[in-house]
Amino acid sequence: MKSISLLPLAAIAIAQHEAPAAQVPLQSTKPLTLDTIPLLGYGTWNLKGDNISEAVSWAIQTGYRHIDCAAIYGNEDKVGPGIADGLLKTGLSREDIWVTSKLWNDHHGTNSVESGIDATLRDLGVGYLDLYHMHWPVASGTFGNSIEYRDTWAAMTLLVQNGKARHIGVSNFDPEQLKDLLNHTTHPPSAHQMELHPYLQQDDWLKFHEKHGIHVTAYSPLAGTNPTYDNTDPTPLLNNTVLSKIAEKRGCTPAQVALAWGMSRGTSVIPKSQHKERITENFGALECVLKKKDVKKLDKLGEAAHRYNNPSKGWKVDLYKGLEDGN
Ligand SMILES: NC(=O)c1ccc[n+]([C@@H]2O[C@H](COP(=O)([O-])OP(=O)(O)OC[C@H]3O[C@@H](n4cnc5c(N)ncnc54)[C@H](OP(=O)(O)O)[C@@H]3O)[C@@H](O)[C@H]2O)c1
Ligand SMILES: *[C@@H]1O[C@H](CO)[C@@H](O)[C@H](O)[C@H]1NC(C)=O
Ligand SMILES: *[C@@H]1O[C@H](CO)[C@@H](O)[C@H](O)[C@H]1NC(C)=O
Ligand SMILES: *[C@@H]1O[C@H](CO)[C@@H](O)[C@H](O)[C@H]1NC(C)=O
């Protein structure tokens, strides 16, 4: 859990600036890389209403140094001011935080990628992204399988050359698609964002990424908790008794246990909440220390894999072929 190293730094900062604990880690002297990416990030899908900026700013004030955005979330123009406000209130600068965004399916193709990132940079009010993902291996209007993502990827590599993205990655690729991409580029993805939580553990898939040096970010780390998912079966993760018992024993909350488990696997986790107390609670996952036997028990929860996010039918494309609970 590399991000834990932020905490002692925060303590030093308190002594210097007399600011609340989580608020002011020392500013980084080196640019963030995927070796130093803060493992606990803040998700922004479904942030809506009139306090989006406030929620994002609160996350940064709480200590989050990694914000996960996407053009399709339709809120980057509100997330951006939240980032600016959070930086202002903590005295941090752009370089101190990790900002990820994603290219939507309607901006695939050689000539559309750059306008996709330009709109995101403008809305977020930042000069560069730390990480830009291809959100799906699917261009809008593509029916059936397509290798179009190769061209989109080639266009994305130019964004690293022109400095608009420091790293580029993919999201929601299946093994065939990722291997095909690796075979057709000299610039392998630096990161892959995918659904991962105790109900969908994808160990082998994770190992593949380790082998290839591709960082993995776990989305929907609280499993079906997001109300856009059908969370009736299995038991909602945060109500799961295995999780609750571990939480009680270690003095954590169930959400903190789920997030600590994710980070213990080396993945970054990006929980979303629009509520101050939950934003703070989730950040506390950095201090939730699990024992080996806890992790073993949690590993068992993955035996009946359950995937919540699968737009395959609506889009009429195969997704997640060969993966746990895939098509
Ligand atoms: N690449 C992709 O295709 C993709 C797909 C899905 C998600 N993502 C990214 O991953 C992020 C996280 O995934 P997600 O938003 O699907 O789900 P999530 O973070 O696992 O769960 C979010 C839901 O849990 C609730 N919640 C948060 N903390 C809680 C807590 N401590 N106790 C109880 N409930 C809690 C939130 O409610 P409130 O907000 O009301 O507190 C929200 O409804 C997204 O925001 C997005 O950035 C990416
Ligand atoms: C945002 O507004 C909602 C609805 O009024 C409220 O429940 C939530 O606590 C607010 N969040 C923040 C960060 O102010
Ligand atoms: C990638 O290239 C390797 C080596 O040529 C080959 O064995 C493999 O089948 C290719 N994979 C895909 C998905 O094209
Ligand atoms: C899960 O826990 C919440 C909060 O304690 C409760 O409101 C909800 O009814 C529970 N859901 C199930 C399916 O047990």
PDB file of C-alpha atoms and ligand atoms in Angstrom, residues 42-47 64 67-70 72-73 102 104 133-136 170-172 193-197 217-229 238 253-256 259 269-282 309 315 320, ligand 1:
ATOM      1  CA  TYR A  42     -11.913   9.303  -5.933  1.00  0.00           C
ATOM      2  CA  GLY A  43     -14.513   8.253  -8.542  1.00  0.00           C
ATOM      3  CA  THR A  44     -16.784  10.817 -10.184  1.00  0.00           C
ATOM      4  CA  TRP A  45     -19.355   8.798 -12.147  1.00  0.00           C
ATOM      5  CA  ASN A  46     -22.890   9.762 -11.025  1.00  0.00           C
ATOM      6  CA  LEU A  47     -21.798  12.866  -9.167  1.00  0.00           C
ATOM      7  CA  TYR A  64      -7.376  12.090  -1.921  1.00  0.00           C
ATOM      8  CA  ILE A  67      -9.367  11.819  -9.188  1.00  0.00           C
ATOM      9  CA  ASP A  68     -10.993   9.528 -11.755  1.00  0.00           C
ATOM     10  CA  CYS A  69     -13.035  11.338 -14.403  1.00  0.00           C
ATOM     11  CA  ALA A  70     -14.533  10.668 -17.826  1.00  0.00           C
ATOM     12  CA  ILE A  72     -19.198  10.557 -20.601  1.00  0.00           C
ATOM     13  CA  TYR A  73     -19.910  11.325 -16.924  1.00  0.00           C
ATOM     14  CA  LYS A 102     -11.328   8.703 -20.463  1.00  0.00           C
ATOM     15  CA  TRP A 104     -15.625   8.221 -24.936  1.00  0.00           C
ATOM     16  CA  HIS A 133      -7.921   5.763 -20.934  1.00  0.00           C
ATOM     17  CA  MET A 134      -9.745   4.482 -23.950  1.00  0.00           C
ATOM     18  CA  HIS A 135     -13.007   3.980 -22.028  1.00  0.00           C
ATOM     19  CA  TRP A 136     -14.102   0.915 -24.053  1.00  0.00           C
ATOM     20  CA  VAL A 170      -7.292   1.129 -21.746  1.00  0.00           C
ATOM     21  CA  SER A 171     -10.459   0.140 -19.944  1.00  0.00           C
ATOM     22  CA  ASN A 172     -12.818  -2.817 -20.261  1.00  0.00           C
ATOM     23  CA  GLN A 193      -9.152   0.161 -15.589  1.00  0.00           C
ATOM     24  CA  MET A 194     -11.656  -2.635 -15.017  1.00  0.00           C
ATOM     25  CA  GLU A 195     -14.365  -3.803 -12.652  1.00  0.00           C
ATOM     26  CA  LEU A 196     -12.775  -5.480  -9.630  1.00  0.00           C
ATOM     27  CA  HIS A 197     -14.073  -6.125  -6.122  1.00  0.00           C
ATOM     28  CA  THR A 217      -7.267   0.311 -11.431  1.00  0.00           C
ATOM     29  CA  ALA A 218     -10.305  -1.304  -9.819  1.00  0.00           C
ATOM     30  CA  TYR A 219     -13.592   0.386 -10.647  1.00  0.00           C
ATOM     31  CA  SER A 220     -16.811  -0.122  -8.714  1.00  0.00           C
ATOM     32  CA  PRO A 221     -14.632  -1.292  -5.799  1.00  0.00           C
ATOM     33  CA  LEU A 222     -17.711  -1.423  -3.554  1.00  0.00           C
ATOM     34  CA  ALA A 223     -19.308  -3.905  -5.982  1.00  0.00           C
ATOM     35  CA  GLY A 224     -23.020  -3.293  -6.647  1.00  0.00           C
ATOM     36  CA  THR A 225     -23.388  -0.332  -4.282  1.00  0.00           C
ATOM     37  CA  ASN A 226     -23.761   2.129  -7.160  1.00  0.00           C
ATOM     38  CA  PRO A 227     -27.575   2.439  -7.637  1.00  0.00           C
ATOM     39  CA  THR A 228     -27.321   2.117 -11.425  1.00  0.00           C
ATOM     40  CA  TYR A 229     -26.509  -1.551 -10.823  1.00  0.00           C
ATOM     41  CA  LEU A 238     -21.379  -3.900   2.210  1.00  0.00           C
ATOM     42  CA  THR A 253     -16.073  -0.261   8.219  1.00  0.00           C
ATOM     43  CA  PRO A 254     -17.157  -2.755   5.519  1.00  0.00           C
ATOM     44  CA  ALA A 255     -16.397  -0.193   2.784  1.00  0.00           C
ATOM     45  CA  GLN A 256     -12.890   0.307   4.206  1.00  0.00           C
ATOM     46  CA  LEU A 259     -11.014  -0.904  -0.403  1.00  0.00           C
ATOM     47  CA  VAL A 269      -9.292   1.757  -6.080  1.00  0.00           C
ATOM     48  CA  ILE A 270     -11.560   4.672  -6.963  1.00  0.00           C
ATOM     49  CA  PRO A 271     -14.668   4.711  -4.754  1.00  0.00           C
ATOM     50  CA  LYS A 272     -17.256   7.389  -5.505  1.00  0.00           C
ATOM     51  CA  SER A 273     -19.398   9.137  -2.954  1.00  0.00           C
ATOM     52  CA  GLN A 274     -21.212  12.439  -2.962  1.00  0.00           C
ATOM     53  CA  HIS A 275     -21.447  12.467   0.834  1.00  0.00           C
ATOM     54  CA  LYS A 276     -18.789  14.112   2.974  1.00  0.00           C
ATOM     55  CA  GLU A 277     -18.912  11.495   5.710  1.00  0.00           C
ATOM     56  CA  ARG A 278     -18.530   8.618   3.226  1.00  0.00           C
ATOM     57  CA  ILE A 279     -15.757  10.402   1.320  1.00  0.00           C
ATOM     58  CA  THR A 280     -13.934  10.630   4.644  1.00  0.00           C
ATOM     59  CA  GLU A 281     -14.851   7.068   5.638  1.00  0.00           C
ATOM     60  CA  ASN A 282     -13.521   5.656   2.369  1.00  0.00           C
ATOM     61  CA  ASN A 309     -21.224  -3.547 -15.416  1.00  0.00           C
ATOM     62  CA  TRP A 315     -24.440  -2.062 -27.585  1.00  0.00           C
ATOM     63  CA  TYR A 320     -15.367  -9.460 -21.572  1.00  0.00           C
TER      64      TYR A 320
HETATM   65  N1  LIG B   1     -14.008   2.486 -16.662  1.00  0.00           N
HETATM   66  C1  LIG B   1     -15.274   2.253 -16.513  1.00  0.00           C
HETATM   67  O1  LIG B   1     -15.951   1.775 -17.420  1.00  0.00           O
HETATM   68  C2  LIG B   1     -15.922   2.546 -15.197  1.00  0.00           C
HETATM   69  C3  LIG B   1     -17.128   1.896 -14.865  1.00  0.00           C
HETATM   70  C4  LIG B   1     -17.680   2.146 -13.598  1.00  0.00           C
HETATM   71  C5  LIG B   1     -17.050   3.017 -12.719  1.00  0.00           C
HETATM   72  N2  LIG B   1     -15.896   3.648 -13.075  1.00  0.00           N
HETATM   73  C6  LIG B   1     -15.199   4.586 -12.135  1.00  0.00           C
HETATM   74  O2  LIG B   1     -15.119   3.959 -10.866  1.00  0.00           O
HETATM   75  C7  LIG B   1     -15.722   4.797  -9.886  1.00  0.00           C
HETATM   76  C8  LIG B   1     -16.316   3.969  -8.761  1.00  0.00           C
HETATM   77  O3  LIG B   1     -17.267   3.050  -9.242  1.00  0.00           O
HETATM   78  P1  LIG B   1     -18.833   3.220  -8.983  1.00  0.00           P
HETATM   79  O4  LIG B   1     -19.157   4.669  -8.885  1.00  0.00           O
HETATM   80  O5  LIG B   1     -19.485   2.419 -10.035  1.00  0.00           O
HETATM   81  O6  LIG B   1     -19.099   2.469  -7.638  1.00  0.00           O
HETATM   82  P2  LIG B   1     -18.502   2.452  -6.158  1.00  0.00           P
HETATM   83  O7  LIG B   1     -17.519   3.541  -5.979  1.00  0.00           O
HETATM   84  O8  LIG B   1     -18.075   1.061  -5.906  1.00  0.00           O
HETATM   85  O9  LIG B   1     -19.800   2.744  -5.305  1.00  0.00           O
HETATM   86  C9  LIG B   1     -20.423   3.996  -5.345  1.00  0.00           C
HETATM   87  C10 LIG B   1     -21.757   3.916  -4.631  1.00  0.00           C
HETATM   88  O10 LIG B   1     -21.550   3.524  -3.287  1.00  0.00           O
HETATM   89  C11 LIG B   1     -22.059   4.496  -2.397  1.00  0.00           C
HETATM   90  N3  LIG B   1     -21.060   4.583  -1.328  1.00  0.00           N
HETATM   91  C12 LIG B   1     -19.816   5.100  -1.415  1.00  0.00           C
HETATM   92  N4  LIG B   1     -19.152   4.960  -0.261  1.00  0.00           N
HETATM   93  C13 LIG B   1     -19.987   4.337   0.585  1.00  0.00           C
HETATM   94  C14 LIG B   1     -19.869   3.936   1.916  1.00  0.00           C
HETATM   95  N5  LIG B   1     -18.760   4.140   2.609  1.00  0.00           N
HETATM   96  N6  LIG B   1     -20.938   3.309   2.494  1.00  0.00           N
HETATM   97  C15 LIG B   1     -22.071   3.104   1.805  1.00  0.00           C
HETATM   98  N7  LIG B   1     -22.236   3.465   0.524  1.00  0.00           N
HETATM   99  C16 LIG B   1     -21.200   4.081  -0.082  1.00  0.00           C
HETATM  100  C17 LIG B   1     -22.195   5.772  -3.196  1.00  0.00           C
HETATM  101  O11 LIG B   1     -23.291   6.534  -2.730  1.00  0.00           O
HETATM  102  P3  LIG B   1     -23.234   8.139  -2.451  1.00  0.00           P
HETATM  103  O12 LIG B   1     -22.512   8.786  -3.566  1.00  0.00           O
HETATM  104  O13 LIG B   1     -24.670   8.503  -2.406  1.00  0.00           O
HETATM  105  O14 LIG B   1     -22.547   8.293  -1.137  1.00  0.00           O
HETATM  106  C18 LIG B   1     -22.473   5.233  -4.589  1.00  0.00           C
HETATM  107  O15 LIG B   1     -23.833   4.973  -4.771  1.00  0.00           O
HETATM  108  C19 LIG B   1     -16.747   5.583 -10.695  1.00  0.00           C
HETATM  109  O16 LIG B   1     -17.211   6.702  -9.993  1.00  0.00           O
HETATM  110  C20 LIG B   1     -15.941   5.897 -11.913  1.00  0.00           C
HETATM  111  O17 LIG B   1     -15.035   6.944 -11.657  1.00  0.00           O
HETATM  112  C21 LIG B   1     -15.315   3.404 -14.294  1.00  0.00           C
END
